[in-house]
Amino acid sequence: MSESCSVCGKNFEVLFRWQMEEKAGAYTFLCGRTCQEKHVSGASSDGVICDCCGKRFVVELVAQVLKVGTQPPAASASPRSPMQARVSTPAPPLAAAPPGIAPPAAAAAPVSEESAKPSAPVLVRKPFEGPRRLAIFNHKGGTGKTTTTVSIAAGLAARGYRVLLVDTDSQGNVAVSLAQKSEKSLYHVLVMGIRPQDVVVNVRENLDLLPSNETLAAAELYLAGRQNRDRVLKDRLAKIENEYDVVILDCSPSLSLMNQNALVYADGILVPVACDFLSLVGVRQVLKTVKNVNSLLHHPVQIFGVLPTFYDARARICRDAVDTLKQHFGERCLLPIRAATKIKEAPAQGKTIFEYAPDSNAAEDYLRVVDHLAFGTPASAGDQNANGGQDSVRPSEARAHEDRNSGASQRATGAA
């Protein structure tokens, strides 16, 4: 994020939280420590106001800054004298009232505006069978993570669930897929401490988005220097998660601190796996990462399901990939998402698959996953009756593909 320094006027990239200060709704941007010192001391303006005499002065000595609660700087302290804090002494006890005279009644405590306000309504969450904090995660790129994230979030929102969609990928493809632009992003929540409520944008009925963009890459530097660096996202989202039935996170295809934060926050993981050899190999790395999150980061997250994507029943490699996933994951291997041109065209129109092609095979397949999450309806690859005829074209059309895919399928089956 590029800004102009409020002290020297220099244009710079905001990388750290201390480079941005917010007061009374106004922002101050500071390009470096020198400008920060000038800003704090008052040298860049007319100075600061003394708490005792009201005189304006420029802070030059540490002894001139005395903080007791929210007390402003003091101007007249000697640089060599020990700093003294204002200590409020308890009031002397009241004298006993003469006989026959009632003691004065204690003054009623003033009612603050905060306590006078009615409490905010508490969201009554709808019943939900799946994990309420779901991470869509795979180290391998090109497996349909963002498409799966957007489709599941949109499907749950259409079912009446309040959904928060969090993009933890610096590519920012979730916002692009929904035709959304935002000045603030997840970076501002993590690094600058801005409230998530001030960054979240409503994109559809029941669906809110916490977007990301390329500035999120700089958040890795911030996280690296933090204590409990794998729990920063969890702490930030704790302020808003109770306003939603479900929180869904789109993860980047990498081993990063942001992904660690996403997995530590999540209750369950959905792993989209493209029906090809390299994606099967990548599943092993996912299992290793989940094991490390459980043992090293002490967070009991588990794989909720494995979702085969880009499934073509005519290709032997796709069928073998699904069979391999069924052998390893059993009922956690969900029915595959069939390959469709419409699902590639939908993001270009800024629409979900349910808006762009509601009658397509992909829309039908993703709705099945949505209902499995929400209501627990069968969606595993073992339930062939729910397959909707996905393999019906295999006998007649698969022969042309089997010979050239046979070698790759054997290696894929052995690798996973």
Short mmCIF file of C-alpha atoms in Angstrom, two decimals:
data_model
loop_
_atom_site.label_atom_id
_atom_site.label_comp_id
_atom_site.label_asym_id
_atom_site.label_seq_id
_atom_site.Cartn_x
_atom_site.Cartn_y
_atom_site.Cartn_z
CA MET A 1 0.00 0.00 0.00
CA SER A 2 1.57 3.30 -1.15
CA GLU A 3 1.01 6.44 0.97
CA SER A 4 2.47 9.91 1.46
CA CYS A 5 4.35 10.62 4.71
CA SER A 6 2.43 13.09 6.88
CA VAL A 7 5.71 14.68 8.08
CA CYS A 8 8.05 14.94 5.08
CA GLY A 9 5.62 14.30 2.22
CA LYS A 10 7.68 11.43 0.78
CA ASN A 11 5.85 8.61 -0.99
CA PHE A 12 6.55 5.18 0.52
CA GLU A 13 5.18 1.66 0.89
CA VAL A 14 3.51 0.96 4.24
CA LEU A 15 5.12 -2.23 5.57
CA PHE A 16 4.79 -2.01 9.35
CA ARG A 17 2.00 -1.21 11.75
CA TRP A 18 3.87 1.66 13.43
CA GLN A 19 3.97 3.48 10.07
CA MET A 20 0.23 4.14 10.35
CA GLU A 21 -1.54 5.80 13.26
CA GLU A 22 -5.26 6.38 13.64
CA LYS A 23 -6.74 9.10 15.87
CA ALA A 24 -10.31 10.38 15.84
CA GLY A 25 -10.90 8.73 12.48
CA ALA A 26 -7.89 10.42 10.82
CA TYR A 27 -4.78 8.55 9.69
CA THR A 28 -1.16 9.66 10.04
CA PHE A 29 1.43 7.93 7.83
CA LEU A 30 5.13 7.90 8.80
CA CYS A 31 7.83 6.81 6.35
CA GLY A 32 10.58 6.16 8.92
CA ARG A 33 11.74 6.40 12.51
CA THR A 34 13.01 9.96 12.07
CA CYS A 35 9.61 11.20 10.96
CA GLN A 36 7.98 9.18 13.73
CA GLU A 37 10.17 10.92 16.34
CA LYS A 38 9.31 14.33 14.89
CA HIS A 39 5.62 13.45 14.94
CA VAL A 40 5.66 12.19 18.54
CA SER A 41 7.75 15.09 19.85
CA GLY A 42 5.64 17.70 18.08
CA ALA A 43 8.56 19.00 16.03
CA SER A 44 6.60 18.47 12.83
CA SER A 45 3.71 20.63 14.04
CA ASP A 46 3.21 23.39 16.59
CA GLY A 47 4.39 21.13 19.39
CA VAL A 48 2.45 19.40 22.15
CA ILE A 49 0.48 21.00 24.96
CA CYS A 50 1.73 20.84 28.56
CA ASP A 51 -0.73 19.17 30.89
CA CYS A 52 0.07 21.60 33.71
CA CYS A 53 0.31 25.08 32.24
CA GLY A 54 -1.11 24.66 28.75
CA LYS A 55 2.09 25.91 27.14
CA ARG A 56 3.09 24.52 23.75
CA PHE A 57 6.53 22.95 23.57
CA VAL A 58 8.60 20.42 21.63
CA VAL A 59 9.55 17.28 23.55
CA GLU A 60 13.35 16.99 23.75
CA LEU A 61 13.95 14.96 26.93
CA VAL A 62 12.56 11.69 28.16
CA ALA A 63 11.73 13.33 31.48
CA GLN A 64 9.28 15.60 29.68
CA VAL A 65 7.03 12.64 28.93
CA LEU A 66 5.17 11.30 31.93
CA LYS A 67 2.42 8.76 31.39
CA VAL A 68 -0.04 7.96 34.14
CA GLY A 69 -3.03 6.32 32.54
CA THR A 70 -3.74 8.66 29.63
CA GLN A 71 -1.96 11.73 31.07
CA PRO A 72 -0.38 13.97 28.38
CA PRO A 73 3.28 15.12 28.46
CA ALA A 74 4.48 17.53 31.19
CA ALA A 75 6.70 20.48 30.23
CA SER A 76 8.42 21.56 33.39
CA ALA A 77 10.01 18.41 34.78
CA SER A 78 13.74 18.74 35.45
CA PRO A 79 15.86 16.48 33.22
CA ARG A 80 17.86 15.22 36.19
CA SER A 81 15.11 15.02 38.74
CA PRO A 82 13.28 11.73 39.23
CA MET A 83 9.93 11.63 37.49
CA GLN A 84 6.99 11.84 39.84
CA ALA A 85 3.58 10.48 39.07
CA ARG A 86 0.38 12.02 40.25
CA VAL A 87 -0.95 9.67 42.89
CA SER A 88 -4.51 10.10 43.97
CA THR A 89 -4.80 9.69 47.76
CA PRO A 90 -7.92 8.11 49.22
CA ALA A 91 -10.43 10.55 50.67
CA PRO A 92 -10.54 10.71 54.51
CA PRO A 93 -13.38 8.80 56.15
CA LEU A 94 -16.55 10.74 56.88
CA ALA A 95 -17.09 11.86 60.45
CA ALA A 96 -19.77 10.03 62.35
CA ALA A 97 -23.13 11.74 62.17
CA PRO A 98 -24.60 13.14 65.44
CA PRO A 99 -27.20 10.99 67.17
CA GLY A 100 -30.65 11.27 65.66
CA ILE A 101 -29.39 12.58 62.34
CA ALA A 102 -29.27 10.20 59.43
CA PRO A 103 -26.00 10.11 57.53
CA PRO A 104 -26.07 11.65 54.06
CA ALA A 105 -27.10 9.25 51.35
CA ALA A 106 -24.37 8.18 48.99
CA ALA A 107 -24.58 9.73 45.57
CA ALA A 108 -25.86 7.40 42.91
CA ALA A 109 -23.22 6.28 40.48
CA PRO A 110 -23.65 7.96 37.12
CA VAL A 111 -24.95 5.74 34.36
CA SER A 112 -22.57 5.74 31.43
CA GLU A 113 -23.80 5.87 27.85
CA GLU A 114 -22.22 2.48 27.18
CA SER A 115 -24.15 0.78 29.98
CA ALA A 116 -27.35 2.56 28.97
CA LYS A 117 -27.18 1.16 25.44
CA PRO A 118 -29.14 -2.04 24.82
CA SER A 119 -26.93 -5.07 24.39
CA ALA A 120 -26.33 -6.27 20.84
CA PRO A 121 -28.48 -9.18 19.76
CA VAL A 122 -26.73 -12.52 19.99
CA LEU A 123 -26.68 -14.55 16.80
CA VAL A 124 -28.49 -17.85 17.18
CA ARG A 125 -26.50 -20.17 14.95
CA LYS A 126 -28.28 -22.56 12.63
CA PRO A 127 -27.54 -26.26 13.03
CA PHE A 128 -24.50 -27.22 10.97
CA GLU A 129 -23.03 -30.70 10.55
CA GLY A 130 -19.60 -29.75 9.21
CA PRO A 131 -16.80 -27.68 10.80
CA ARG A 132 -17.84 -24.07 11.34
CA ARG A 133 -14.32 -22.84 10.57
CA LEU A 134 -13.30 -24.55 7.35
CA ALA A 135 -9.96 -24.09 5.55
CA ILE A 136 -9.76 -24.96 1.84
CA PHE A 137 -6.14 -26.05 1.61
CA ASN A 138 -3.65 -27.85 -0.63
CA HIS A 139 0.05 -27.21 -1.20
CA LYS A 140 -0.40 -27.99 -4.88
CA GLY A 141 -1.55 -25.14 -7.09
CA GLY A 142 -4.19 -25.47 -9.79
CA THR A 143 -6.47 -27.82 -7.89
CA GLY A 144 -9.50 -25.51 -7.82
CA LYS A 145 -9.14 -24.15 -4.27
CA THR A 146 -10.50 -20.67 -4.97
CA THR A 147 -13.33 -21.98 -7.14
CA THR A 148 -14.24 -24.47 -4.43
CA THR A 149 -14.07 -21.81 -1.72
CA VAL A 150 -16.30 -19.35 -3.56
CA SER A 151 -18.79 -22.04 -4.63
CA ILE A 152 -19.18 -23.56 -1.16
CA ALA A 153 -19.48 -20.15 0.50
CA ALA A 154 -22.08 -19.00 -2.03
CA GLY A 155 -24.00 -22.26 -1.70
CA LEU A 156 -24.14 -22.05 2.09
CA ALA A 157 -25.25 -18.42 1.90
CA ALA A 158 -28.04 -19.45 -0.49
CA ARG A 159 -29.09 -22.05 2.10
CA GLY A 160 -29.58 -19.25 4.64
CA TYR A 161 -26.32 -19.49 6.55
CA ARG A 162 -24.42 -16.33 7.52
CA VAL A 163 -21.01 -16.89 5.90
CA LEU A 164 -17.71 -15.02 6.26
CA LEU A 165 -15.31 -15.71 3.40
CA VAL A 166 -11.67 -14.95 4.29
CA ASP A 167 -9.05 -14.76 1.53
CA THR A 168 -5.61 -15.59 2.97
CA ASP A 169 -3.95 -15.72 -0.46
CA SER A 170 -2.02 -12.61 -1.55
CA GLN A 171 -3.14 -13.21 -5.15
CA GLY A 172 -6.58 -11.93 -4.11
CA ASN A 173 -8.48 -14.16 -6.55
CA VAL A 174 -11.56 -14.46 -4.34
CA ALA A 175 -12.35 -10.76 -4.68
CA VAL A 176 -11.67 -10.94 -8.42
CA SER A 177 -14.02 -13.92 -8.78
CA LEU A 178 -16.79 -11.93 -7.10
CA ALA A 179 -16.03 -8.67 -8.96
CA GLN A 180 -15.14 -6.84 -5.76
CA LYS A 181 -12.58 -4.12 -5.05
CA SER A 182 -11.65 -2.83 -1.61
CA GLU A 183 -9.17 -0.27 -0.30
CA LYS A 184 -8.57 -2.24 2.88
CA SER A 185 -7.69 -5.89 3.15
CA LEU A 186 -6.66 -8.66 5.52
CA TYR A 187 -3.26 -6.96 5.73
CA HIS A 188 -4.80 -4.02 7.58
CA VAL A 189 -6.46 -6.38 10.05
CA LEU A 190 -3.32 -8.41 10.76
CA VAL A 191 -0.61 -5.73 10.71
CA MET A 192 -2.36 -2.46 11.50
CA GLY A 193 -4.91 -3.83 13.93
CA ILE A 194 -7.95 -2.40 12.15
CA ARG A 195 -11.19 -4.05 13.27
CA PRO A 196 -12.36 -6.80 10.89
CA GLN A 197 -15.81 -5.17 10.88
CA ASP A 198 -14.26 -2.11 9.20
CA VAL A 199 -12.71 -4.17 6.39
CA VAL A 200 -15.38 -6.78 5.65
CA VAL A 201 -17.57 -6.09 2.61
CA ASN A 202 -20.94 -7.63 1.81
CA VAL A 203 -20.84 -9.33 -1.60
CA ARG A 204 -24.07 -11.32 -1.62
CA GLU A 205 -27.03 -11.88 0.66
CA ASN A 206 -25.73 -13.66 3.80
CA LEU A 207 -22.17 -13.60 2.36
CA ASP A 208 -19.43 -11.25 3.58
CA LEU A 209 -15.85 -11.10 2.30
CA LEU A 210 -12.60 -10.23 4.07
CA PRO A 211 -10.49 -9.62 0.95
CA SER A 212 -6.76 -9.77 0.29
CA ASN A 213 -4.35 -8.41 -2.28
CA GLU A 214 -0.62 -8.22 -2.93
CA THR A 215 0.00 -6.25 0.30
CA LEU A 216 -0.64 -9.45 2.26
CA ALA A 217 2.80 -10.68 1.21
CA ALA A 218 4.31 -8.01 3.50
CA ALA A 219 2.33 -9.42 6.43
CA GLU A 220 4.68 -12.42 6.47
CA LEU A 221 7.44 -10.08 7.72
CA TYR A 222 5.17 -8.83 10.47
CA LEU A 223 4.12 -12.32 11.52
CA ALA A 224 7.71 -13.57 11.61
CA GLY A 225 8.58 -11.12 14.38
CA ARG A 226 5.53 -11.74 16.53
CA GLN A 227 5.12 -13.90 19.59
CA ASN A 228 2.61 -16.69 18.98
CA ARG A 229 2.99 -15.85 15.32
CA ASP A 230 0.82 -18.78 14.24
CA ARG A 231 -2.20 -17.46 16.20
CA VAL A 232 -2.41 -13.84 15.06
CA LEU A 233 -5.25 -14.52 12.61
CA LYS A 234 -7.15 -16.44 15.28
CA ASP A 235 -6.87 -13.50 17.70
CA ARG A 236 -7.99 -10.96 15.09
CA LEU A 237 -11.00 -12.93 13.84
CA ALA A 238 -12.17 -13.70 17.38
CA LYS A 239 -13.74 -10.21 17.36
CA ILE A 240 -16.11 -11.05 14.52
CA GLU A 241 -16.53 -14.82 14.13
CA ASN A 242 -19.55 -15.04 16.44
CA GLU A 243 -21.52 -12.91 13.99
CA TYR A 244 -21.47 -15.75 11.45
CA ASP A 245 -22.66 -19.33 11.19
CA VAL A 246 -19.64 -20.41 9.14
CA VAL A 247 -16.18 -19.00 8.37
CA ILE A 248 -14.45 -20.30 5.22
CA LEU A 249 -10.79 -19.60 4.46
CA ASP A 250 -9.17 -19.75 1.02
CA CYS A 251 -5.51 -20.74 1.52
CA SER A 252 -2.56 -20.13 -0.77
CA PRO A 253 -0.68 -23.01 -2.43
CA SER A 254 2.43 -22.69 -0.28
CA LEU A 255 4.13 -23.48 3.01
CA SER A 256 3.81 -20.11 4.73
CA LEU A 257 3.05 -18.45 8.03
CA MET A 258 -0.30 -17.32 6.66
CA ASN A 259 -1.25 -20.94 6.00
CA GLN A 260 -0.12 -21.88 9.50
CA ASN A 261 -2.39 -19.15 10.86
CA ALA A 262 -5.30 -20.38 8.73
CA LEU A 263 -4.88 -24.01 9.85
CA VAL A 264 -4.54 -23.06 13.53
CA TYR A 265 -7.77 -21.07 13.23
CA ALA A 266 -9.70 -23.78 11.38
CA ASP A 267 -11.73 -26.64 12.87
CA GLY A 268 -11.53 -28.73 9.70
CA ILE A 269 -9.81 -28.88 6.33
CA LEU A 270 -11.25 -29.60 2.90
CA VAL A 271 -8.57 -30.65 0.38
CA PRO A 272 -9.40 -30.15 -3.31
CA VAL A 273 -7.36 -32.61 -5.38
CA ALA A 274 -7.18 -32.42 -9.16
CA CYS A 275 -7.49 -35.82 -10.78
CA ASP A 276 -3.88 -36.06 -11.93
CA PHE A 277 -0.61 -37.62 -10.81
CA LEU A 278 1.08 -34.54 -9.30
CA SER A 279 -1.95 -33.64 -7.20
CA LEU A 280 -1.99 -37.11 -5.69
CA VAL A 281 1.64 -36.72 -4.72
CA GLY A 282 0.79 -33.35 -3.12
CA VAL A 283 -1.76 -34.97 -0.80
CA ARG A 284 1.08 -36.59 1.14
CA GLN A 285 2.51 -33.14 1.93
CA VAL A 286 -0.91 -32.01 3.16
CA LEU A 287 -1.07 -34.97 5.54
CA LYS A 288 2.39 -34.16 6.86
CA THR A 289 1.44 -30.50 7.41
CA VAL A 290 -1.74 -31.43 9.29
CA LYS A 291 0.28 -33.78 11.49
CA ASN A 292 2.74 -30.97 12.30
CA VAL A 293 -0.08 -28.56 13.14
CA ASN A 294 -1.47 -31.12 15.58
CA SER A 295 1.83 -32.05 17.23
CA LEU A 296 3.98 -28.90 17.02
CA LEU A 297 1.37 -26.12 17.11
CA HIS A 298 -0.94 -28.04 19.48
CA HIS A 299 -4.10 -27.45 17.48
CA PRO A 300 -6.35 -30.49 16.86
CA VAL A 301 -7.38 -29.79 13.27
CA GLN A 302 -8.39 -32.72 11.06
CA ILE A 303 -9.13 -33.30 7.38
CA PHE A 304 -12.88 -33.11 6.95
CA GLY A 305 -12.84 -34.32 3.39
CA VAL A 306 -10.90 -34.76 0.16
CA LEU A 307 -12.65 -33.38 -2.92
CA PRO A 308 -11.56 -34.63 -6.39
CA THR A 309 -11.85 -31.82 -8.95
CA PHE A 310 -11.61 -31.54 -12.76
CA TYR A 311 -13.08 -35.04 -13.04
CA ASP A 312 -13.52 -36.45 -16.54
CA ALA A 313 -15.09 -39.92 -16.56
CA ARG A 314 -13.58 -40.63 -20.00
CA ALA A 315 -10.01 -40.40 -18.70
CA ARG A 316 -8.57 -43.42 -16.97
CA ILE A 317 -6.21 -41.28 -14.88
CA CYS A 318 -9.22 -39.53 -13.33
CA ARG A 319 -10.93 -42.77 -12.44
CA ASP A 320 -7.75 -44.25 -11.00
CA ALA A 321 -7.12 -41.07 -9.00
CA VAL A 322 -10.57 -41.23 -7.42
CA ASP A 323 -10.13 -44.95 -6.68
CA THR A 324 -6.80 -44.22 -4.97
CA LEU A 325 -8.30 -41.46 -2.84
CA LYS A 326 -11.20 -43.75 -1.87
CA GLN A 327 -8.74 -46.43 -0.74
CA HIS A 328 -6.82 -44.01 1.48
CA PHE A 329 -9.60 -41.77 2.81
CA GLY A 330 -12.71 -43.94 2.69
CA GLU A 331 -15.89 -41.95 3.35
CA ARG A 332 -13.89 -38.73 3.63
CA CYS A 333 -13.32 -38.88 -0.14
CA LEU A 334 -16.27 -36.92 -1.51
CA LEU A 335 -17.88 -37.37 -4.88
CA PRO A 336 -15.84 -35.58 -7.58
CA ILE A 337 -16.56 -32.22 -9.18
CA ARG A 338 -17.00 -32.78 -12.89
CA ALA A 339 -14.93 -30.69 -15.28
CA ALA A 340 -16.99 -28.00 -16.99
CA THR A 341 -16.21 -25.00 -19.15
CA LYS A 342 -18.87 -22.95 -17.38
CA ILE A 343 -16.97 -23.04 -14.09
CA LYS A 344 -13.97 -21.44 -15.81
CA GLU A 345 -16.11 -18.75 -17.39
CA ALA A 346 -17.99 -17.72 -14.22
CA PRO A 347 -15.14 -15.72 -12.56
CA ALA A 348 -14.68 -13.68 -15.74
CA GLN A 349 -18.26 -12.49 -15.29
CA GLY A 350 -17.83 -11.86 -11.56
CA LYS A 351 -20.44 -14.52 -10.80
CA THR A 352 -20.61 -17.75 -8.85
CA ILE A 353 -21.34 -20.99 -10.68
CA PHE A 354 -24.87 -20.92 -9.22
CA GLU A 355 -25.50 -17.51 -10.78
CA TYR A 356 -23.76 -18.13 -14.09
CA ALA A 357 -24.77 -21.72 -14.86
CA PRO A 358 -27.16 -23.04 -12.20
CA ASP A 359 -28.09 -26.09 -14.32
CA SER A 360 -24.51 -27.17 -15.01
CA ASN A 361 -22.92 -30.38 -13.71
CA ALA A 362 -20.46 -28.36 -11.62
CA ALA A 363 -23.27 -26.46 -9.88
CA GLU A 364 -25.00 -29.74 -9.09
CA ASP A 365 -21.78 -31.26 -7.74
CA TYR A 366 -20.92 -28.28 -5.53
CA LEU A 367 -24.47 -28.15 -4.14
CA ARG A 368 -24.02 -31.76 -3.08
CA VAL A 369 -20.89 -30.77 -1.15
CA VAL A 370 -22.76 -27.83 0.40
CA ASP A 371 -25.57 -30.07 1.60
CA HIS A 372 -23.05 -32.56 2.97
CA LEU A 373 -21.47 -29.78 5.04
CA ALA A 374 -24.74 -28.27 6.19
CA PHE A 375 -27.00 -31.27 6.67
CA GLY A 376 -24.71 -34.29 6.60
CA THR A 377 -26.30 -35.74 3.45
CA PRO A 378 -24.24 -38.50 1.75
CA ALA A 379 -21.53 -37.16 -0.55
CA SER A 380 -18.76 -39.74 -0.34
CA ALA A 381 -17.39 -41.50 -3.38
CA GLY A 382 -18.57 -44.78 -1.90
CA ASP A 383 -22.19 -43.80 -2.49
CA GLN A 384 -22.40 -44.56 -6.19
CA ASN A 385 -26.14 -43.79 -6.28
CA ALA A 386 -25.35 -40.15 -5.49
CA ASN A 387 -22.92 -39.97 -8.36
CA GLY A 388 -25.56 -38.61 -10.66
CA GLY A 389 -24.38 -40.72 -13.60
CA GLN A 390 -20.86 -39.29 -13.63
CA ASP A 391 -19.42 -42.55 -14.94
CA SER A 392 -22.17 -43.23 -17.44
CA VAL A 393 -20.03 -42.22 -20.42
CA ARG A 394 -17.05 -44.29 -19.42
CA PRO A 395 -17.58 -47.58 -21.32
CA SER A 396 -18.06 -46.06 -24.76
CA GLU A 397 -15.66 -43.08 -24.64
CA ALA A 398 -12.89 -44.14 -22.30
CA ARG A 399 -11.09 -46.54 -24.68
CA ALA A 400 -9.49 -43.69 -26.64
CA HIS A 401 -7.96 -42.32 -23.45
CA GLU A 402 -6.94 -45.49 -21.63
CA ASP A 403 -3.84 -46.38 -23.63
CA ARG A 404 -2.12 -43.02 -23.41
CA ASN A 405 -3.05 -42.58 -19.74
CA SER A 406 -2.28 -46.09 -18.51
CA GLY A 407 1.35 -45.41 -17.64
CA ALA A 408 0.57 -42.22 -15.73
CA SER A 409 -2.31 -43.82 -13.85
CA GLN A 410 -0.13 -46.67 -12.62
CA ARG A 411 2.46 -44.22 -11.31
CA ALA A 412 -0.25 -42.05 -9.71
CA THR A 413 -1.78 -45.03 -7.94
CA GLY A 414 1.58 -46.05 -6.53
CA ALA A 415 2.64 -42.54 -5.52
CA ALA A 416 -0.33 -41.81 -3.31
#
